[in-house]
mmCIF file of C-alpha atoms in Angstrom:
data_model
loop_
_atom_site.group_PDB
_atom_site.id
_atom_site.type_symbol
_atom_site.label_atom_id
_atom_site.label_comp_id
_atom_site.label_asym_id
_atom_site.label_seq_id
_atom_site.Cartn_x
_atom_site.Cartn_y
_atom_site.Cartn_z
ATOM 1 C CA UNK A 1 -75.560 -17.047 41.459
ATOM 2 C CA UNK A 2 -72.440 -19.102 43.606
ATOM 3 C CA UNK A 3 -70.681 -16.705 45.817
ATOM 4 C CA UNK A 4 -67.120 -17.926 47.708
ATOM 5 C CA UNK A 5 -65.329 -16.452 50.146
ATOM 6 C CA UNK A 6 -62.194 -16.363 49.533
ATOM 7 C CA UNK A 7 -59.001 -14.886 51.741
ATOM 8 C CA UNK A 8 -56.528 -12.882 49.856
ATOM 9 C CA UNK A 9 -52.726 -12.684 51.644
ATOM 10 C CA UNK A 10 -50.349 -11.310 49.451
ATOM 11 C CA UNK A 11 -47.438 -10.623 51.323
ATOM 12 C CA UNK A 12 -43.806 -9.713 51.507
ATOM 13 C CA UNK A 13 -41.714 -7.978 48.621
ATOM 14 C CA UNK A 14 -43.298 -9.835 44.575
ATOM 15 C CA UNK A 15 -46.331 -10.982 46.357
ATOM 16 C CA UNK A 16 -48.616 -7.932 46.375
ATOM 17 C CA UNK A 17 -47.759 -7.177 42.357
ATOM 18 C CA UNK A 18 -48.451 -10.856 41.311
ATOM 19 C CA UNK A 19 -51.433 -11.235 43.912
ATOM 20 C CA UNK A 20 -52.928 -7.751 42.305
ATOM 21 C CA UNK A 21 -52.466 -10.099 38.242
ATOM 22 C CA UNK A 22 -54.105 -12.820 39.849
ATOM 23 C CA UNK A 23 -57.385 -10.507 40.925
ATOM 24 C CA UNK A 24 -57.417 -8.883 38.042
ATOM 25 C CA UNK A 25 -57.976 -12.579 35.859
ATOM 26 C CA UNK A 26 -60.514 -13.606 38.684
ATOM 27 C CA UNK A 27 -62.806 -10.603 37.851
ATOM 28 C CA UNK A 28 -63.097 -11.697 33.998
ATOM 29 C CA UNK A 29 -63.212 -15.055 35.189
ATOM 30 C CA UNK A 30 -65.928 -13.677 37.736
ATOM 31 C CA UNK A 31 -68.027 -12.126 34.917
ATOM 32 C CA UNK A 32 -67.311 -14.253 32.158
ATOM 33 C CA UNK A 33 -68.529 -17.789 33.791
ATOM 34 C CA UNK A 34 -71.024 -16.788 36.528
ATOM 35 C CA UNK A 35 -70.072 -16.470 39.705
ATOM 36 C CA UNK A 36 -68.065 -14.758 42.750
ATOM 37 C CA UNK A 37 -66.117 -13.749 45.742
ATOM 38 C CA UNK A 38 -66.944 -12.510 48.360
ATOM 39 C CA UNK A 39 -63.089 -11.626 48.843
ATOM 40 C CA UNK A 40 -61.338 -10.742 52.561
ATOM 41 C CA UNK A 41 -57.571 -9.223 52.511
ATOM 42 C CA UNK A 42 -55.659 -10.413 55.163
ATOM 43 C CA UNK A 43 -52.215 -7.303 55.448
ATOM 44 C CA UNK A 44 -49.626 -10.668 56.820
ATOM 45 C CA UNK A 45 -46.153 -10.358 56.060
ATOM 46 C CA UNK A 46 -42.989 -8.447 57.707
ATOM 47 C CA UNK A 47 -44.266 -5.332 57.109
ATOM 48 C CA UNK A 48 -47.179 -6.582 59.375
ATOM 49 C CA UNK A 49 -44.945 -8.493 62.173
ATOM 50 C CA UNK A 50 -42.765 -5.284 62.041
ATOM 51 C CA UNK A 51 -45.411 -2.846 63.210
ATOM 52 C CA UNK A 52 -47.914 -5.103 65.060
ATOM 53 C CA UNK A 53 -46.017 -9.015 66.104
ATOM 54 C CA UNK A 54 -48.294 -11.097 64.466
ATOM 55 C CA UNK A 55 -48.267 -14.205 63.147
ATOM 56 C CA UNK A 56 -50.828 -16.861 60.939
ATOM 57 C CA UNK A 57 -52.107 -17.802 65.432
ATOM 58 C CA UNK A 58 -53.373 -14.718 64.860
ATOM 59 C CA UNK A 59 -55.209 -13.917 61.516
ATOM 60 C CA UNK A 60 -56.128 -17.930 62.162
ATOM 61 C CA UNK A 61 -60.055 -17.472 62.650
ATOM 62 C CA UNK A 62 -60.660 -14.555 60.781
ATOM 63 C CA UNK A 63 -59.232 -16.988 57.581
ATOM 64 C CA UNK A 64 -60.880 -20.187 58.519
ATOM 65 C CA UNK A 65 -64.551 -18.266 57.842
ATOM 66 C CA UNK A 66 -63.456 -18.150 54.827
ATOM 67 C CA UNK A 67 -63.266 -22.243 51.811
ATOM 68 C CA UNK A 68 -59.620 -20.934 50.493
ATOM 69 C CA UNK A 69 -56.535 -18.686 50.183
ATOM 70 C CA UNK A 70 -54.174 -16.587 47.583
ATOM 71 C CA UNK A 71 -51.598 -16.445 49.045
ATOM 72 C CA UNK A 72 -48.476 -14.160 47.526
ATOM 73 C CA UNK A 73 -44.695 -14.473 48.933
ATOM 74 C CA UNK A 74 -43.287 -14.365 51.886
ATOM 75 C CA UNK A 75 -39.625 -13.170 53.478
ATOM 76 C CA UNK A 76 -38.338 -10.295 54.023
ATOM 77 C CA UNK A 77 -34.220 -9.210 54.802
ATOM 78 C CA UNK A 78 -35.287 -7.311 57.591
ATOM 79 C CA UNK A 79 -37.226 -10.394 59.565
ATOM 80 C CA UNK A 80 -35.318 -13.637 61.159
ATOM 81 C CA UNK A 81 -34.741 -15.933 58.894
ATOM 82 C CA UNK A 82 -37.633 -18.811 59.923
ATOM 83 C CA UNK A 83 -39.795 -16.976 61.580
ATOM 84 C CA UNK A 84 -42.012 -16.088 58.766
ATOM 85 C CA UNK A 85 -41.743 -19.484 57.372
ATOM 86 C CA UNK A 86 -42.632 -21.725 60.422
ATOM 87 C CA UNK A 87 -45.056 -18.658 62.121
ATOM 88 C CA UNK A 88 -47.648 -18.782 58.956
ATOM 89 C CA UNK A 89 -46.494 -20.981 56.372
ATOM 90 C CA UNK A 90 -45.392 -24.535 58.207
ATOM 91 C CA UNK A 91 -48.073 -23.137 60.642
ATOM 92 C CA UNK A 92 -50.600 -23.094 58.678
ATOM 93 C CA UNK A 93 -50.427 -25.874 57.105
ATOM 94 C CA UNK A 94 -50.417 -27.794 60.346
ATOM 95 C CA UNK A 95 -53.512 -25.522 61.713
ATOM 96 C CA UNK A 96 -55.945 -26.274 58.747
ATOM 97 C CA UNK A 97 -54.278 -29.512 57.645
ATOM 98 C CA UNK A 98 -54.021 -28.712 54.503
ATOM 99 C CA UNK A 99 -51.810 -32.673 54.247
ATOM 100 C CA UNK A 100 -51.901 -32.572 51.011
ATOM 101 C CA UNK A 101 -48.629 -30.158 48.777
ATOM 102 C CA UNK A 102 -50.196 -30.293 44.536
ATOM 103 C CA UNK A 103 -47.371 -29.067 41.999
ATOM 104 C CA UNK A 104 -48.163 -29.885 38.820
ATOM 105 C CA UNK A 105 -44.378 -29.736 36.381
ATOM 106 C CA UNK A 106 -46.108 -29.901 33.350
ATOM 107 C CA UNK A 107 -43.675 -27.980 30.395
ATOM 108 C CA UNK A 108 -46.438 -25.128 28.810
ATOM 109 C CA UNK A 109 -45.935 -25.167 24.481
ATOM 110 C CA UNK A 110 -43.685 -21.791 24.030
ATOM 111 C CA UNK A 111 -42.002 -22.118 27.074
ATOM 112 C CA UNK A 112 -38.319 -22.016 27.488
ATOM 113 C CA UNK A 113 -37.090 -25.168 29.828
ATOM 114 C CA UNK A 114 -33.090 -25.294 30.163
ATOM 115 C CA UNK A 115 -33.490 -29.436 30.116
ATOM 116 C CA UNK A 116 -32.428 -30.914 26.425
ATOM 117 C CA UNK A 117 -35.037 -33.662 24.882
ATOM 118 C CA UNK A 118 -37.812 -31.612 27.343
ATOM 119 C CA UNK A 119 -41.285 -31.168 24.991
ATOM 120 C CA UNK A 120 -44.333 -30.352 26.585
ATOM 121 C CA UNK A 121 -45.337 -33.399 25.075
ATOM 122 C CA UNK A 122 -43.064 -36.064 27.577
ATOM 123 C CA UNK A 123 -43.286 -33.308 30.333
ATOM 124 C CA UNK A 124 -46.957 -33.819 32.226
ATOM 125 C CA UNK A 125 -46.470 -34.850 35.812
ATOM 126 C CA UNK A 126 -47.531 -33.981 39.257
ATOM 127 C CA UNK A 127 -46.286 -33.640 42.608
ATOM 128 C CA UNK A 128 -48.256 -34.787 45.244
ATOM 129 C CA UNK A 129 -46.164 -33.631 48.179
ATOM 130 C CA UNK A 130 -46.837 -34.573 52.578
ATOM 131 C CA UNK A 131 -47.431 -31.805 53.986
ATOM 132 C CA UNK A 132 -48.052 -31.701 58.206
ATOM 133 C CA UNK A 133 -45.031 -34.703 59.090
ATOM 134 C CA UNK A 134 -41.944 -35.923 58.449
ATOM 135 C CA UNK A 135 -39.081 -33.518 58.722
ATOM 136 C CA UNK A 136 -41.337 -31.108 58.659
ATOM 137 C CA UNK A 137 -43.112 -30.515 62.472
ATOM 138 C CA UNK A 138 -40.374 -28.902 64.138
ATOM 139 C CA UNK A 139 -38.656 -31.870 66.794
ATOM 140 C CA UNK A 140 -35.357 -30.657 67.587
ATOM 141 C CA UNK A 141 -33.379 -30.073 70.312
ATOM 142 C CA UNK A 142 -29.182 -29.315 71.007
ATOM 143 C CA UNK A 143 -27.500 -29.106 73.150
ATOM 144 C CA UNK A 144 -23.530 -27.968 74.006
ATOM 145 C CA UNK A 145 -24.605 -25.141 71.524
ATOM 146 C CA UNK A 146 -21.796 -22.889 70.641
ATOM 147 C CA UNK A 147 -18.635 -25.398 71.533
ATOM 148 C CA UNK A 148 -16.477 -27.518 69.956
ATOM 149 C CA UNK A 149 -19.307 -30.474 71.427
ATOM 150 C CA UNK A 150 -22.806 -29.351 69.833
ATOM 151 C CA UNK A 151 -24.895 -32.506 68.950
ATOM 152 C CA UNK A 152 -28.288 -31.606 67.521
ATOM 153 C CA UNK A 153 -30.493 -33.893 66.683
ATOM 154 C CA UNK A 154 -33.736 -33.161 64.148
ATOM 155 C CA UNK A 155 -36.927 -35.444 63.922
ATOM 156 C CA UNK A 156 -39.449 -37.248 61.579
ATOM 157 C CA UNK A 157 -42.401 -37.535 62.283
ATOM 158 C CA UNK A 158 -44.617 -40.447 60.094
ATOM 159 C CA UNK A 159 -47.518 -41.224 61.032
ATOM 160 C CA UNK A 160 -50.326 -44.457 58.671
ATOM 161 C CA UNK A 161 -52.964 -41.258 59.565
ATOM 162 C CA UNK A 162 -50.788 -38.304 58.003
ATOM 163 C CA UNK A 163 -49.508 -41.331 55.079
ATOM 164 C CA UNK A 164 -53.072 -42.445 54.036
ATOM 165 C CA UNK A 165 -54.979 -40.076 53.496
ATOM 166 C CA UNK A 166 -52.289 -38.705 51.581
ATOM 167 C CA UNK A 167 -51.346 -41.689 49.423
ATOM 168 C CA UNK A 168 -55.402 -42.412 48.965
ATOM 169 C CA UNK A 169 -55.133 -38.077 47.039
ATOM 170 C CA UNK A 170 -52.823 -39.253 45.203
ATOM 171 C CA UNK A 171 -53.942 -42.647 43.913
ATOM 172 C CA UNK A 172 -57.745 -40.681 42.839
ATOM 173 C CA UNK A 173 -55.719 -37.968 40.987
ATOM 174 C CA UNK A 174 -53.904 -41.421 39.233
ATOM 175 C CA UNK A 175 -57.560 -42.091 38.263
ATOM 176 C CA UNK A 176 -57.781 -39.082 36.281
ATOM 177 C CA UNK A 177 -54.851 -38.910 35.386
ATOM 178 C CA UNK A 178 -52.444 -41.288 32.923
ATOM 179 C CA UNK A 179 -53.437 -43.786 35.864
ATOM 180 C CA UNK A 180 -49.974 -44.794 36.897
ATOM 181 C CA UNK A 181 -48.401 -43.732 40.834
ATOM 182 C CA UNK A 182 -44.780 -43.033 42.138
ATOM 183 C CA UNK A 183 -43.622 -43.434 45.468
ATOM 184 C CA UNK A 184 -40.586 -41.190 46.239
ATOM 185 C CA UNK A 185 -38.738 -42.654 49.538
ATOM 186 C CA UNK A 186 -35.542 -43.131 50.679
ATOM 187 C CA UNK A 187 -36.022 -47.102 51.757
ATOM 188 C CA UNK A 188 -32.291 -47.587 51.887
ATOM 189 C CA UNK A 189 -31.494 -46.053 54.158
ATOM 190 C CA UNK A 190 -34.875 -44.274 56.002
ATOM 191 C CA UNK A 191 -35.468 -47.907 56.655
ATOM 192 C CA UNK A 192 -38.020 -47.570 59.166
ATOM 193 C CA UNK A 193 -39.937 -44.910 57.802
ATOM 194 C CA UNK A 194 -39.971 -46.528 54.384
ATOM 195 C CA UNK A 195 -41.523 -49.745 55.002
ATOM 196 C CA UNK A 196 -44.676 -47.306 56.237
ATOM 197 C CA UNK A 197 -44.738 -45.934 53.228
ATOM 198 C CA UNK A 198 -43.773 -48.267 50.783
ATOM 199 C CA UNK A 199 -46.473 -50.643 52.674
ATOM 200 C CA UNK A 200 -49.056 -47.998 52.975
ATOM 201 C CA UNK A 201 -49.061 -47.828 49.588
ATOM 202 C CA UNK A 202 -48.655 -51.209 49.061
ATOM 203 C CA UNK A 203 -52.545 -51.402 50.785
ATOM 204 C CA UNK A 204 -54.498 -49.336 49.089
ATOM 205 C CA UNK A 205 -53.345 -50.024 45.928
ATOM 206 C CA UNK A 206 -55.020 -52.779 46.184
ATOM 207 C CA UNK A 207 -58.248 -50.158 46.734
ATOM 208 C CA UNK A 208 -57.432 -48.506 43.470
ATOM 209 C CA UNK A 209 -56.274 -51.874 40.621
ATOM 210 C CA UNK A 210 -56.318 -50.285 37.241
ATOM 211 C CA UNK A 211 -53.690 -47.740 39.237
ATOM 212 C CA UNK A 212 -49.967 -49.200 38.127
ATOM 213 C CA UNK A 213 -47.953 -48.695 40.865
ATOM 214 C CA UNK A 214 -43.993 -48.649 40.969
ATOM 215 C CA UNK A 215 -41.402 -46.628 43.042
ATOM 216 C CA UNK A 216 -38.488 -44.238 42.880
ATOM 217 C CA UNK A 217 -35.416 -43.570 45.140
ATOM 218 C CA UNK A 218 -35.059 -39.925 46.294
ATOM 219 C CA UNK A 219 -31.571 -39.765 44.582
ATOM 220 C CA UNK A 220 -32.054 -41.382 41.481
ATOM 221 C CA UNK A 221 -35.305 -39.706 41.422
ATOM 222 C CA UNK A 222 -33.500 -37.366 40.336
ATOM 223 C CA UNK A 223 -31.576 -38.425 37.785
ATOM 224 C CA UNK A 224 -35.261 -39.576 35.357
ATOM 225 C CA UNK A 225 -36.756 -36.179 36.015
ATOM 226 C CA UNK A 226 -34.177 -33.881 33.782
ATOM 227 C CA UNK A 227 -34.259 -37.065 30.985
ATOM 228 C CA UNK A 228 -37.139 -38.964 31.103
ATOM 229 C CA UNK A 229 -40.159 -37.168 32.360
ATOM 230 C CA UNK A 230 -42.850 -39.183 30.564
ATOM 231 C CA UNK A 231 -42.150 -41.975 33.215
ATOM 232 C CA UNK A 232 -44.160 -40.089 35.653
ATOM 233 C CA UNK A 233 -47.728 -39.782 36.027
ATOM 234 C CA UNK A 234 -48.198 -38.609 39.889
ATOM 235 C CA UNK A 235 -45.555 -39.037 42.186
ATOM 236 C CA UNK A 236 -45.981 -38.818 45.895
ATOM 237 C CA UNK A 237 -43.259 -38.399 48.681
ATOM 238 C CA UNK A 238 -42.541 -37.132 52.221
ATOM 239 C CA UNK A 239 -42.956 -34.113 53.061
ATOM 240 C CA UNK A 240 -38.354 -33.059 52.825
ATOM 241 C CA UNK A 241 -38.350 -35.066 49.516
ATOM 242 C CA UNK A 242 -41.184 -33.788 48.607
ATOM 243 C CA UNK A 243 -39.482 -29.606 49.200
ATOM 244 C CA UNK A 244 -36.476 -31.133 46.664
ATOM 245 C CA UNK A 245 -37.892 -32.887 43.400
ATOM 246 C CA UNK A 246 -40.945 -30.282 43.423
ATOM 247 C CA UNK A 247 -38.048 -26.998 43.188
ATOM 248 C CA UNK A 248 -36.358 -29.540 40.590
ATOM 249 C CA UNK A 249 -39.584 -29.856 38.738
ATOM 250 C CA UNK A 250 -39.564 -26.081 38.667
ATOM 251 C CA UNK A 251 -36.262 -26.104 36.282
ATOM 252 C CA UNK A 252 -37.508 -28.751 33.882
ATOM 253 C CA UNK A 253 -40.919 -27.007 33.748
ATOM 254 C CA UNK A 254 -39.069 -23.785 32.752
ATOM 255 C CA UNK A 255 -38.689 -22.320 35.628
ATOM 256 C CA UNK A 256 -40.545 -20.038 39.073
ATOM 257 C CA UNK A 257 -42.572 -17.943 37.191
ATOM 258 C CA UNK A 258 -44.695 -20.814 35.789
ATOM 259 C CA UNK A 259 -43.998 -23.606 38.907
ATOM 260 C CA UNK A 260 -47.344 -23.291 41.431
ATOM 261 C CA UNK A 261 -49.343 -25.443 43.775
ATOM 262 C CA UNK A 262 -52.464 -26.186 46.054
ATOM 263 C CA UNK A 263 -52.060 -26.752 49.677
ATOM 264 C CA UNK A 264 -55.030 -29.503 50.470
ATOM 265 C CA UNK A 265 -56.877 -30.021 53.307
ATOM 266 C CA UNK A 266 -58.436 -33.462 52.802
ATOM 267 C CA UNK A 267 -61.148 -32.944 55.135
ATOM 268 C CA UNK A 268 -63.077 -29.905 54.111
ATOM 269 C CA UNK A 269 -62.525 -29.033 57.373
ATOM 270 C CA UNK A 270 -60.296 -25.263 56.894
ATOM 271 C CA UNK A 271 -59.407 -23.792 54.198
ATOM 272 C CA UNK A 272 -56.780 -24.720 50.453
ATOM 273 C CA UNK A 273 -54.802 -22.385 49.854
ATOM 274 C CA UNK A 274 -53.092 -21.852 46.728
ATOM 275 C CA UNK A 275 -49.692 -20.178 46.344
ATOM 276 C CA UNK A 276 -47.059 -20.050 43.562
ATOM 277 C CA UNK A 277 -43.809 -21.236 44.707
ATOM 278 C CA UNK A 278 -41.608 -18.757 43.885
ATOM 279 C CA UNK A 279 -39.509 -16.363 46.688
ATOM 280 C CA UNK A 280 -40.499 -12.831 47.530
ATOM 281 C CA UNK A 281 -37.587 -12.123 45.541
ATOM 282 C CA UNK A 282 -37.831 -8.515 47.558
ATOM 283 C CA UNK A 283 -33.755 -6.898 45.535
ATOM 284 C CA UNK A 284 -36.836 -6.400 42.237
ATOM 285 C CA UNK A 285 -40.328 -5.744 44.468
ATOM 286 C CA UNK A 286 -42.213 -3.134 42.977
ATOM 287 C CA UNK A 287 -39.665 -3.535 39.556
ATOM 288 C CA UNK A 288 -42.663 -4.742 37.078
ATOM 289 C CA UNK A 289 -39.576 -7.696 36.444
ATOM 290 C CA UNK A 290 -41.931 -10.463 38.017
ATOM 291 C CA UNK A 291 -43.769 -12.789 36.384
ATOM 292 C CA UNK A 292 -46.952 -13.116 37.524
ATOM 293 C CA UNK A 293 -48.239 -16.388 35.431
ATOM 294 C CA UNK A 294 -47.638 -19.184 39.125
ATOM 295 C CA UNK A 295 -49.879 -16.718 40.243
ATOM 296 C CA UNK A 296 -52.706 -16.641 38.044
ATOM 297 C CA UNK A 297 -52.385 -20.820 37.530
ATOM 298 C CA UNK A 298 -52.929 -21.395 41.091
ATOM 299 C CA UNK A 299 -55.980 -18.857 40.909
ATOM 300 C CA UNK A 300 -56.429 -21.635 38.819
ATOM 301 C CA UNK A 301 -56.301 -24.204 40.707
ATOM 302 C CA UNK A 302 -58.396 -22.360 43.170
ATOM 303 C CA UNK A 303 -61.005 -22.356 41.069
ATOM 304 C CA UNK A 304 -60.897 -25.670 40.413
ATOM 305 C CA UNK A 305 -60.960 -27.076 44.433
ATOM 306 C CA UNK A 306 -64.549 -24.645 45.101
ATOM 307 C CA UNK A 307 -65.920 -26.586 41.100
ATOM 308 C CA UNK A 308 -65.198 -24.384 39.059
ATOM 309 C CA UNK A 309 -63.673 -26.609 36.281
ATOM 310 C CA UNK A 310 -64.488 -24.730 33.331
ATOM 311 C CA UNK A 311 -63.049 -20.836 34.792
ATOM 312 C CA UNK A 312 -59.952 -22.349 36.392
ATOM 313 C CA UNK A 313 -59.705 -24.557 32.575
ATOM 314 C CA UNK A 314 -60.629 -21.220 30.702
ATOM 315 C CA UNK A 315 -57.602 -19.546 32.997
ATOM 316 C CA UNK A 316 -54.425 -22.328 33.211
ATOM 317 C CA UNK A 317 -54.878 -21.620 28.703
ATOM 318 C CA UNK A 318 -55.104 -18.651 28.785
ATOM 319 C CA UNK A 319 -52.359 -17.824 31.090
ATOM 320 C CA UNK A 320 -50.707 -20.555 28.940
ATOM 321 C CA UNK A 321 -51.220 -18.078 25.310
ATOM 322 C CA UNK A 322 -49.816 -15.490 27.399
ATOM 323 C CA UNK A 323 -46.800 -16.874 28.409
ATOM 324 C CA UNK A 324 -46.134 -18.387 24.752
ATOM 325 C CA UNK A 325 -45.341 -14.921 23.981
ATOM 326 C CA UNK A 326 -43.333 -13.494 25.780
ATOM 327 C CA UNK A 327 -39.666 -12.928 25.755
ATOM 328 C CA UNK A 328 -38.206 -14.421 28.728
ATOM 329 C CA UNK A 329 -39.754 -15.960 31.444
ATOM 330 C CA UNK A 330 -38.990 -13.323 33.850
ATOM 331 C CA UNK A 331 -37.238 -9.919 34.376
ATOM 332 C CA UNK A 332 -37.258 -6.771 31.955
ATOM 333 C CA UNK A 333 -36.586 -8.711 29.236
ATOM 334 C CA UNK A 334 -40.329 -10.100 29.266
ATOM 335 C CA UNK A 335 -41.306 -7.829 26.946
ATOM 336 C CA UNK A 336 -44.468 -7.118 29.354
ATOM 337 C CA UNK A 337 -44.311 -6.206 32.996
ATOM 338 C CA UNK A 338 -45.772 -7.137 36.065
ATOM 339 C CA UNK A 339 -49.005 -5.936 35.929
ATOM 340 C CA UNK A 340 -49.577 -6.136 32.004
ATOM 341 C CA UNK A 341 -49.457 -9.793 31.629
ATOM 342 C CA UNK A 342 -51.877 -10.140 34.960
ATOM 343 C CA UNK A 343 -53.729 -7.849 32.569
ATOM 344 C CA UNK A 344 -53.919 -9.677 28.884
ATOM 345 C CA UNK A 345 -54.074 -12.698 30.617
ATOM 346 C CA UNK A 346 -57.595 -11.151 31.795
ATOM 347 C CA UNK A 347 -58.246 -9.447 28.945
ATOM 348 C CA UNK A 348 -58.198 -12.869 26.764
ATOM 349 C CA UNK A 349 -60.193 -14.592 29.342
ATOM 350 C CA UNK A 350 -63.370 -12.176 29.581
ATOM 351 C CA UNK A 351 -63.278 -11.561 25.637
ATOM 352 C CA UNK A 352 -62.680 -16.214 25.013
ATOM 353 C CA UNK A 353 -59.999 -15.699 23.382
ATOM 354 C CA UNK A 354 -58.385 -18.793 23.954
ATOM 355 C CA UNK A 355 -57.926 -22.569 22.932
ATOM 356 C CA UNK A 356 -58.542 -25.397 25.585
ATOM 357 C CA UNK A 357 -56.969 -27.994 23.015
ATOM 358 C CA UNK A 358 -53.205 -26.427 24.731
ATOM 359 C CA UNK A 359 -54.339 -28.443 27.153
ATOM 360 C CA UNK A 360 -55.893 -31.953 26.524
ATOM 361 C CA UNK A 361 -55.733 -32.519 30.144
ATOM 362 C CA UNK A 362 -56.332 -29.592 31.660
ATOM 363 C CA UNK A 363 -54.862 -29.923 35.963
ATOM 364 C CA UNK A 364 -57.513 -28.506 37.338
ATOM 365 C CA UNK A 365 -60.198 -30.007 35.412
ATOM 366 C CA UNK A 366 -59.145 -33.371 37.181
ATOM 367 C CA UNK A 367 -59.001 -31.174 40.489
ATOM 368 C CA UNK A 368 -62.523 -30.826 40.679
ATOM 369 C CA UNK A 369 -63.525 -33.992 39.723
ATOM 370 C CA UNK A 370 -61.248 -35.575 42.035
ATOM 371 C CA UNK A 371 -63.302 -39.171 42.199
ATOM 372 C CA UNK A 372 -64.434 -39.976 45.879
ATOM 373 C CA UNK A 373 -61.670 -42.260 47.728
ATOM 374 C CA UNK A 374 -62.537 -45.866 48.655
ATOM 375 C CA UNK A 375 -60.962 -46.466 51.641
ATOM 376 C CA UNK A 376 -63.810 -48.225 54.565
#
């Protein structure tokens, strides 16, 4: 029997609730598809930090023994902003070299979007965000702080190696989809960084002649994404721009409750981390108002990454059916509470009661069968 070691880090706020829903679905998938998981529960987050002062570095060795990480959410008003985000999320991405942040932007049937004329038929693309460099390397300085002459400098670091590995991944992802890649940047203003990104894309494009390539300024991207999402298949971009446009993508696909992401270590040297993209929402924690679909779909991505494509596709299809039945995407109006949604999805997976034809091109199946790199 296939067995995988998975770290489970629920985190703060609604994190434990939505992760519990994902774990209920995981149990059903294990029984139906014939694999098992050894789960290592990590008590990371605000409560743990306030009690012990521990951050990611204190758990890095334990996490590194696992093949993947299922992550909830992090953030708490009792902790100064930036401590947990940098001490856990950014530190994990750097130390584990999770260089590709993969965020599908897919409008599922039955999910309402606030954007006019966007339908499930014309909204299905993936944003691949460079995850370890750019403006998020944490390098900067301030002089004359607290005076009228204060000066702040924040550095953006872009390396050929870092760009190339994520662009190559984006090309391979495009091969399994509609064979189109769009570079999103701001080359007319950020000339040096933009040139390095464009040069890298142009050179790798020679290795993937089946994939058509175009370019879009990030400000124009914010215009085209809601008006014409069908023009995009795989979008590759830098860390800061990716952080922004993926949240716009979440709005287009119906909200944070149904949005998910993967933080992928492309070399297989460290575990990849999978999480819904919503925050910890401490104001609604414990009320059962959080939609666990994003966390369940992150489990789907996790299993696809591990090679369990059939289980991953089943979870995605079952989740699509359940969210299509909800009266609202979040809050007390959903019709089911957080735990009930997770249990409902688990029941459908266990019974095989889902329609994979609702998702003719499951993203998880693409991730599970990603072509090999053509770089020398």
